[in-house]
Amino acid sequence: MAEKSFPFSDLIRKQTSVFPALADADVILERRDAENLVLSRSERFEAKETALRLLARTIAIIARSNRGLAEEVFAEELPWLKWLPDTGRAEAAAELLDQLIAGADTGLFTPFARDLVAWQHTAEIYAQPELAHRLTGPFDPADFSEVSRPGHAE
């Protein structure tokens, strides 16, 4: 399904262009100083929610009966996992799978999405050996200095 984008101000000034677009697509309202918003017809939103929960529960059932298979599927679907060290790869797949299972049970998938981004960024660091080396230490304590707590005057 395609999405259509409109400036947020069009929702207020030109509703006649925004609402008809919902007939065959979700609408992204682009805001300058805040996160974008998505408008969707109730039927389409509920269909996506139902499908997402069903898929997440299906993966949860597979994971409970064959954890190794579920982790293999994650590794195949997330090719950047190969940049992690072996122990990190297993840890990432297990953590992401646990977050997805929890999301299937609660309907809250934001923690999964955050972890997915965090693990991908970690993998991208490991893909650059010099950067990974600099970030894993060892660190010279002389390079550090004490800073005051934000909001507190010294």
N, CA, C and O of each residue as an XYZ file, in Angstrom:
616
protein
N       0.831     -1.171      0.000
C       0.000      0.000      0.000
C       0.878      1.238      0.000
O       1.876      1.306      0.717
N       0.517      2.168     -0.770
C       1.250      3.424     -0.847
C       0.766      4.375      0.242
O      -0.355      4.278      0.741
N       1.647      5.280      0.582
C       1.285      6.341      1.506
C       1.391      7.647      0.754
O       2.164      7.786     -0.194
N       0.596      8.597      1.202
C       0.655      9.933      0.616
C       1.045     10.903      1.712
O       0.587     10.790      2.849
N       1.895     11.857      1.364
C       2.369     12.825      2.347
C       1.798     14.204      2.062
O       1.638     14.620      0.914
N       1.498     14.889      3.146
C       1.000     16.260      3.080
C       1.645     17.041      4.217
O       1.955     16.469      5.262
N       1.851     18.344      4.026
C       2.264     19.165      5.163
C       1.140     19.164      6.204
O      -0.036     19.143      5.842
N       1.490     19.187      7.470
C       0.496     19.162      8.536
C      -0.512     20.296      8.372
O      -1.697     20.129      8.659
N      -0.038     21.436      7.913
C      -0.925     22.601      7.759
C      -2.068     22.325      6.777
O      -3.126     22.947      6.873
N      -1.862     21.390      5.826
C      -2.937     21.064      4.885
C      -4.136     20.435      5.589
O      -5.267     20.554      5.117
N      -3.894     19.775      6.703
C      -5.005     19.177      7.445
C      -5.952     20.261      7.931
O      -7.164     20.055      7.989
N      -5.403     21.404      8.276
C      -6.232     22.499      8.779
C      -6.760     23.360      7.643
O      -7.938     23.717      7.638
N      -5.920     23.694      6.692
C      -6.312     24.621      5.630
C      -6.958     23.953      4.426
O      -7.824     24.555      3.792
N      -6.569     22.740      4.093
C      -7.048     22.095      2.868
C      -7.541     20.681      3.152
O      -7.076     19.723      2.535
N      -8.476     20.551      4.079
C      -8.981     19.220      4.426
C      -9.525     18.479      3.205
O      -9.485     17.251      3.137
N     -10.026     19.240      2.260
C     -10.607     18.604      1.077
C      -9.567     17.879      0.237
O      -9.929     17.053     -0.602
N      -8.284     18.163      0.437
C      -7.257     17.413     -0.289
C      -6.708     16.261      0.552
O      -6.235     15.268      0.000
N      -6.766     16.380      1.881
C      -6.197     15.355      2.757
C      -7.143     14.173      2.927
O      -6.745     13.028      2.710
N      -8.378     14.435      3.309
C      -9.286     13.336      3.637
C      -9.625     12.428      2.456
O      -9.716     11.217      2.656
N      -9.813     12.931      1.261
C     -10.064     12.009      0.138
C      -8.885     11.068     -0.136
O      -9.086      9.963     -0.640
N      -7.670     11.490      0.189
C      -6.497     10.649     -0.031
C      -6.541      9.389      0.829
O      -5.885      8.400      0.502
N      -7.303      9.408      1.920
C      -7.415      8.261      2.816
C      -8.193      7.103      2.194
O      -8.180      5.991      2.721
N      -8.862      7.360      1.089
C      -9.666      6.306      0.455
C      -8.805      5.121      0.028
O      -9.242      3.973      0.114
N      -7.583      5.391     -0.434
C      -6.752      4.289     -0.929
C      -5.324      4.286     -0.389
O      -4.473      3.554     -0.895
N      -5.054      5.098      0.634
C      -3.702      5.139      1.201
C      -3.740      5.758      2.590
O      -4.657      6.503      2.935
N      -2.726      5.431      3.372
C      -2.547      6.139      4.631
C      -1.924      7.489      4.301
O      -1.257      7.643      3.278
N      -2.147      8.459      5.172
C      -1.638      9.805      4.955
C      -0.604     10.128      6.021
O      -0.858      9.978      7.216
N       0.558     10.571      5.576
C       1.596     11.036      6.493
C       1.514     12.552      6.539
O       1.627     13.235      5.521
N       1.315     13.060      7.750
C       1.282     14.508      7.945
C       2.669     14.932      8.422
O       3.087     14.595      9.529
N       3.366     15.668      7.580
C       4.747     16.066      7.868
C       4.748     17.340      8.709
O       4.187     18.366      8.326
N       5.400     17.238      9.869
C       5.491     18.389     10.765
C       6.937     18.858     10.840
O       7.858     18.042     10.842
N       7.134     20.150     10.901
C       8.493     20.710     10.914
C       9.198     20.518     12.248
O      10.381     20.177     12.285
N       8.477     20.736     13.342
C       9.124     20.743     14.649
C       8.755     19.558     15.530
O       9.007     19.576     16.735
N       8.167     18.545     14.944
C       7.765     17.376     15.736
C       7.735     16.152     14.823
O       7.881     16.248     13.605
N       7.544     15.023     15.447
C       7.470     13.770     14.698
C       6.256     13.790     13.770
O       5.209     14.332     14.123
N       6.400     13.204     12.591
C       5.286     13.136     11.651
C       4.147     12.308     12.241
O       4.358     11.484     13.131
N       2.957     12.537     11.739
C       1.776     11.789     12.161
C       1.245     10.981     10.989
O       1.451     11.346      9.831
N       0.563      9.889     11.289
C      -0.024      9.063     10.243
C      -1.526      8.989     10.477
O      -1.984      8.676     11.576
N      -2.278      9.278      9.436
C      -3.731      9.101      9.457
C      -4.052      7.851      8.658
O      -3.502      7.622      7.581
N      -4.948      7.051      9.203
C      -5.343      5.825      8.526
C      -6.822      5.587      8.781
O      -7.343      5.953      9.835
N      -7.485      4.985      7.834
C      -8.869      4.589      8.060
C      -8.880      3.484      9.102
O      -7.979      2.646      9.143
N      -9.891      3.487      9.931
C      -9.991      2.534     11.032
C      -9.896      1.095     10.545
O      -9.176      0.293     11.140
N     -10.599      0.757      9.491
C     -10.591     -0.617      8.987
C      -9.180     -1.045      8.581
O      -8.753     -2.158      8.885
N      -8.463     -0.157      7.895
C      -7.105     -0.472      7.447
C      -6.158     -0.594      8.645
O      -5.321     -1.495      8.683
N      -6.287      0.306      9.619
C      -5.453      0.267     10.812
C      -5.695     -1.022     11.588
O      -4.739     -1.686     11.989
N      -6.931     -1.380     11.803
C      -7.261     -2.601     12.551
C      -6.777     -3.850     11.817
O      -6.344     -4.811     12.453
N      -6.846     -3.846     10.492
C      -6.356     -4.982      9.713
C      -4.847     -5.144      9.902
O      -4.359     -6.260     10.075
N      -4.114     -4.037      9.870
C      -2.661     -4.102     10.076
C      -2.337     -4.582     11.487
O      -1.448     -5.413     11.674
N      -3.044     -4.067     12.464
C      -2.820     -4.482     13.852
C      -3.087     -5.969     14.030
O      -2.308     -6.669     14.676
N      -4.173     -6.447     13.466
C      -4.517     -7.864     13.569
C      -3.448     -8.724     12.912
O      -3.015     -9.724     13.484
N      -3.027     -8.346     11.725
C      -2.003     -9.109     11.011
C      -0.678     -9.099     11.768
O      -0.020    -10.134     11.878
N      -0.284     -7.941     12.287
C       0.968     -7.836     13.018
C       0.954     -8.715     14.264
O       1.923     -9.425     14.533
N      -0.120     -8.672     15.013
C      -0.211     -9.503     16.220
C      -0.200    -10.984     15.867
O       0.449    -11.780     16.547
N      -0.914    -11.360     14.809
C      -0.940    -12.759     14.397
C       0.458    -13.223     13.997
O       0.893    -14.304     14.396
N       1.157    -12.417     13.217
C       2.518    -12.781     12.802
C       3.464    -12.869     13.997
O       4.274    -13.791     14.091
N       3.357    -11.906     14.904
C       4.227    -11.927     16.078
C       3.922    -13.136     16.957
O       4.843    -13.771     17.471
N       2.657    -13.460     17.134
C       2.291    -14.642     17.932
C       2.756    -15.928     17.251
O       3.186    -16.867     17.920
N       2.670    -15.969     15.934
C       3.138    -17.143     15.185
C       4.631    -17.338     15.412
O       5.084    -18.455     15.664
N       5.388    -16.261     15.322
C       6.826    -16.348     15.566
C       7.084    -16.762     17.013
O       7.997    -17.541     17.287
N       6.281    -16.242     17.931
C       6.452    -16.611     19.342
C       6.229    -18.109     19.546
O       6.968    -18.744     20.298
N       5.230    -18.675     18.893
C       4.961    -20.113     19.013
C       6.138    -20.913     18.460
O       6.585    -21.882     19.074
N       6.630    -20.502     17.305
C       7.788    -21.179     16.707
C       8.996    -21.059     17.632
O       9.730    -22.026     17.836
N       9.194    -19.870     18.188
C      10.354    -19.650     19.053
C      10.290    -20.505     20.306
O      11.315    -20.998     20.779
N       9.100    -20.682     20.842
C       8.978    -21.497     22.055
C       9.262    -22.974     21.772
O       9.784    -23.684     22.631
N       8.918    -23.432     20.570
C       9.134    -24.849     20.266
C      10.483    -25.105     19.596
O      11.023    -26.206     19.703
N      11.031    -24.107     18.911
C      12.313    -24.288     18.234
C      13.051    -22.949     18.216
O      13.079    -22.247     17.206
N      13.634    -22.625     19.341
C      14.313    -21.336     19.508
C      15.421    -21.148     18.475
O      15.596    -20.055     17.936
N      16.158    -22.202     18.205
C      17.260    -22.112     17.243
C      16.784    -21.715     15.860
O      17.409    -20.891     15.192
N      15.666    -22.305     15.428
C      15.105    -21.962     14.120
C      14.688    -20.501     14.085
O      14.964    -19.795     13.114
N      14.028    -20.050     15.135
C      13.587    -18.649     15.178
C      14.778    -17.696     15.102
O      14.718    -16.681     14.408
N      15.851    -18.015     15.809
C      17.038    -17.167     15.768
C      17.704    -17.213     14.390
O      18.230    -16.204     13.920
N      17.681    -18.378     13.744
C      18.221    -18.484     12.375
C      17.439    -17.606     11.409
O      18.024    -16.942     10.553
N      16.123    -17.602     11.545
C      15.271    -16.781     10.679
C      15.598    -15.306     10.886
O      15.704    -14.548      9.922
N      15.758    -14.903     12.141
C      16.134    -13.518     12.414
C      17.449    -13.189     11.724
O      17.574    -12.147     11.081
N      18.419    -14.066     11.856
C      19.732    -13.822     11.255
C      19.638    -13.715      9.737
O      20.371    -12.944      9.118
N      18.739    -14.486      9.141
C      18.568    -14.431      7.689
C      17.867    -13.146      7.263
O      18.206    -12.563      6.234
N      16.898    -12.710      8.045
C      16.133    -11.511      7.705
C      16.871    -10.220      8.039
O      16.546     -9.160      7.505
N      17.854    -10.308      8.913
C      18.629     -9.135      9.315
C      20.092     -9.378      8.952
O      20.897     -9.713      9.821
N      20.441     -9.212      7.683
C      21.784     -9.580      7.233
C      22.905     -8.830      7.937
O      24.033     -9.321      7.976
N      22.633     -7.663      8.491
C      23.670     -6.921      9.200
C      24.102     -7.623     10.489
O      25.132     -7.262     11.059
N      23.348     -8.612     10.963
C      23.765     -9.364     12.150
C      25.130    -10.029     11.946
O      25.852    -10.263     12.916
N      25.488    -10.335     10.701
C      26.763    -11.012     10.446
C      27.956    -10.139     10.819
O      29.063    -10.653     10.980
N      27.756     -8.838     10.958
C      28.862     -7.961     11.340
C      29.168     -8.045     12.830
O      30.239     -7.623     13.265
N      28.245     -8.583     13.612
C      28.476     -8.713     15.057
C      29.385     -9.902     15.327
O      29.406    -10.854     14.548
N      30.137     -9.857     16.426
C      30.892    -11.054     16.823
C      29.893    -12.184     17.103
O      28.716    -11.919     17.350
N      30.346    -13.427     17.065
C      29.443    -14.573     17.244
C      28.585    -14.461     18.493
O      27.378    -14.697     18.439
N      29.191    -14.106     19.612
C      28.409    -13.997     20.846
C      27.396    -12.862     20.749
O      26.278    -12.989     21.249
N      27.769    -11.765     20.120
C      26.857    -10.637     19.939
C      25.703    -10.987     19.013
O      24.573    -10.546     19.220
N      25.994    -11.776     17.995
C      24.957    -12.197     17.049
C      23.880    -13.008     17.762
O      22.686    -12.775     17.573
N      24.313    -13.954     18.577
C      23.360    -14.787     19.321
C      22.591    -13.944     20.329
O      21.383    -14.114     20.493
N      23.288    -13.041     21.000
C      22.633    -12.177     21.985
C      21.603    -11.274     21.315
O      20.497    -11.109     21.828
N      21.958    -10.690     20.173
C      21.037     -9.805     19.460
C      19.799    -10.560     19.005
O      18.678    -10.095     19.210
N      19.993    -11.718     18.392
C      18.843    -12.494     17.912
C      17.939    -12.882     19.069
O      16.716    -12.798     18.956
N      18.527    -13.306     20.177
C      17.721    -13.709     21.337
C      16.968    -12.522     21.926
O      15.786    -12.636     22.248
N      17.641    -11.387     22.068
C      17.000    -10.206     22.650
C      15.878     -9.689     21.753
O      14.794     -9.362     22.237
N      16.132     -9.616     20.458
C      15.102     -9.145     19.538
C      13.906    -10.081     19.531
O      12.761     -9.629     19.502
N      14.161    -11.359     19.557
C      13.086    -12.338     19.587
C      12.268    -12.191     20.868
O      11.039    -12.236     20.823
N      12.931    -12.018     22.000
C      12.219    -11.817     23.261
C      11.362    -10.554     23.222
O      10.228    -10.554     23.703
N      11.898     -9.488     22.656
C      11.122     -8.244     22.548
C       9.904     -8.436     21.641
O       8.826     -7.914     21.923
N      10.079     -9.174     20.571
C       8.961     -9.417     19.659
C       7.886    -10.266     20.332
O       6.694    -10.007     20.168
N       8.302    -11.270     21.082
C       7.344    -12.111     21.807
C       6.578    -11.271     22.829
O       5.359    -11.398     22.950
N       7.286    -10.417     23.560
C       6.632     -9.542     24.533
C       5.662     -8.604     23.830
O       4.574     -8.342     24.344
N       6.039     -8.098     22.669
C       5.150     -7.232     21.903
C       3.900     -7.955     21.442
O       2.809     -7.386     21.433
N       4.062     -9.208     21.059
C       2.903    -10.000     20.632
C       1.925    -10.182     21.783
O       0.710    -10.194     21.581
N       2.461    -10.324     22.997
C       1.600    -10.513     24.166
C       0.940     -9.222     24.630
O      -0.168     -9.247     25.166
N       1.618     -8.092     24.426
C       1.118     -6.827     24.974
C       0.594     -5.844     23.932
O      -0.166     -4.932     24.259
N       1.001     -6.032     22.680
C       0.641     -5.061     21.650
C       1.595     -3.876     21.607
O       1.383     -2.948     20.827
N       2.640     -3.886     22.428
C       3.622     -2.801     22.458
C       4.879     -3.235     21.707
O       5.655     -4.055     22.197
N       5.066     -2.684     20.527
C       6.194     -3.074     19.694
C       7.302     -2.018     19.657
O       8.321     -2.222     18.997
N       7.117     -0.894     20.353
C       8.139      0.148     20.367
C       9.450     -0.338     20.973
O      10.508     -0.025     20.427
N       9.434     -1.097     22.087
C      10.720     -1.598     22.597
C      11.450     -2.467     21.576
O      12.675     -2.393     21.470
N      10.719     -3.288     20.827
C      11.334     -4.098     19.777
C      11.974     -3.197     18.725
O      13.117     -3.416     18.325
N      11.236     -2.187     18.282
C      11.756     -1.291     17.247
C      13.002     -0.558     17.726
O      13.950     -0.390     16.959
N      13.014     -0.122     18.979
C      14.198      0.566     19.529
C      15.397     -0.367     19.593
O      16.508      0.007     19.217
N      15.162     -1.593     20.076
C      16.268     -2.555     20.143
C      16.792     -2.907     18.761
O      17.998     -3.074     18.576
N      15.904     -3.020     17.800
C      16.305     -3.332     16.432
C      17.266     -2.266     15.915
O      18.302     -2.593     15.337
N      16.931     -1.001     16.117
C      17.786      0.097     15.675
C      19.110      0.087     16.440
O      20.169      0.290     15.846
N      19.056     -0.146     17.753
C      20.278     -0.151     18.563
C      21.224     -1.267     18.124
O      22.426     -1.041     17.989
N      20.691     -2.463     17.902
C      21.546     -3.570     17.462
C      22.106     -3.313     16.072
O      23.253     -3.663     15.794
N      21.313     -2.708     15.197
C      21.818     -2.415     13.855
C      22.968     -1.413     13.939
O      23.977     -1.572     13.252
N      22.827     -0.393     14.768
C      23.923      0.573     14.912
C      25.169     -0.087     15.500
O      26.291      0.222     15.100
N      24.964     -0.995     16.449
C      26.099     -1.725     17.022
C      26.799     -2.543     15.935
O      28.027     -2.560     15.857
N      26.015     -3.213     15.105
C      26.595     -4.011     14.015
C      27.357     -3.118     13.042
O      28.414     -3.506     12.545
N      26.835     -1.939     12.770
C      27.506     -1.022     11.856
C      28.847     -0.560     12.420
O      29.790     -0.324     11.664
N      28.937     -0.431     13.739
C      30.217     -0.089     14.362
C      31.206     -1.236     14.167
O      32.359     -1.003     13.803
N      30.766     -2.471     14.407
C      31.649     -3.622     14.218
C      32.060     -3.799     12.761
O      33.096     -4.402     12.482
N      31.270     -3.287     11.839
C      31.616     -3.388     10.418
C      32.791     -2.483     10.065
O      33.370     -2.603      8.985
N      33.141     -1.583     10.973
C      34.265     -0.670     10.783
C      35.304     -0.992     11.867
O      35.259     -0.413     12.952
N      36.224     -1.897     11.588
C      37.149     -2.390     12.620
C      37.885     -1.301     13.394
O      38.052     -1.414     14.608
N      38.325     -0.253     12.712
C      39.052      0.812     13.417
C      38.138      1.510     14.425
O      38.559      1.793     15.547
N      36.918      1.783     14.043
C      35.960      2.420     14.957
C      35.635      1.480     16.121
O      35.598      1.910     17.274
N      35.402      0.218     15.827
C      35.106     -0.753     16.880
C      36.270     -0.830     17.870
O      36.059     -0.878     19.082
N      37.492     -0.842     17.349
C      38.675     -0.903     18.219
C      38.736      0.322     19.128
O      38.988      0.194     20.326
N      38.507      1.509     18.566
C      38.565      2.745     19.363
C      37.482      2.766     20.438
O      37.704      3.284     21.532
N      36.322      2.212     20.135
C      35.213      2.262     21.091
C      35.239      1.157     22.138
O      34.529      1.247     23.140
N      36.040      0.117     21.929
C      36.093     -0.976     22.898
C      37.263     -0.840     23.869
O      37.401     -1.657     24.779
N      38.096      0.161     23.694
C      39.152      0.417     24.654
C      40.410     -0.363     24.334
O      40.495     -0.953     23.257
N      41.364     -0.390     25.201
C      41.321      0.185     26.547
C      41.363      1.720     26.507
O      41.816      2.329     25.537
N      40.877      2.310     27.587
C      40.800      3.759     27.658
C      41.777      4.272     28.708
O      41.946      3.665     29.765
N      42.408      5.380     28.406
C      43.347      6.001     29.334
C      42.553      6.930     30.254
O      41.931      7.879     29.777
N      42.565      6.673     31.554
C      41.814      7.525     32.483
C      42.219      9.001     32.410
O      41.435      9.876     32.775
N      43.424      9.275     31.948
C      43.869     10.661     31.825
C      43.094     11.409     30.739
O      43.068     12.639     30.724
N      42.471     10.669     29.843
C      41.693     11.305     28.780
C      40.321     11.791     29.267
O      39.615     12.488     28.538
N      39.950     11.426     30.489
C      38.632     11.778     30.996
C      38.722     12.938     31.966
O      39.744     13.149     32.618
N      37.645     13.678     32.046
C      37.565     14.741     33.040
C      36.175     14.698     33.659
O      35.212     14.265     33.026
N      36.087     15.148     34.888
C      34.812     15.138     35.597
C      33.986     16.336     35.123
O      34.506     17.435     34.935
N      32.718     16.100     34.940
C      31.812     17.179     34.536
C      30.722     17.292     35.593
O      30.387     16.325     36.278
N      30.185     18.486     35.702
C      29.114     18.679     36.688
C      27.807     18.114     36.153
O      27.600     18.002     34.944
N      26.951     17.768     37.068
C      25.649     17.216     36.700
C      24.826     18.303     36.016
O      24.790     19.433     36.501
N      24.171     17.993     34.913
C      23.368     19.002     34.211
C      22.302     19.596     35.148
O      21.629     18.879     35.888
N      22.175     20.903     35.090
C      21.144     21.573     35.884
C      21.586     21.910     37.292
O      20.817     22.506     38.047
N      22.803     21.548     37.669
C      23.301     21.847     39.010
C      24.531     22.748     38.904
O      25.488     22.428     38.199
N      24.494     23.839     39.589
C      25.644     24.752     39.571
C      26.662     24.292     40.583
O      26.310     23.744     41.627
N      27.907     24.510     40.282
C      28.985     24.120     41.198
C      29.492     25.312     41.926
O      30.403     25.193     42.746
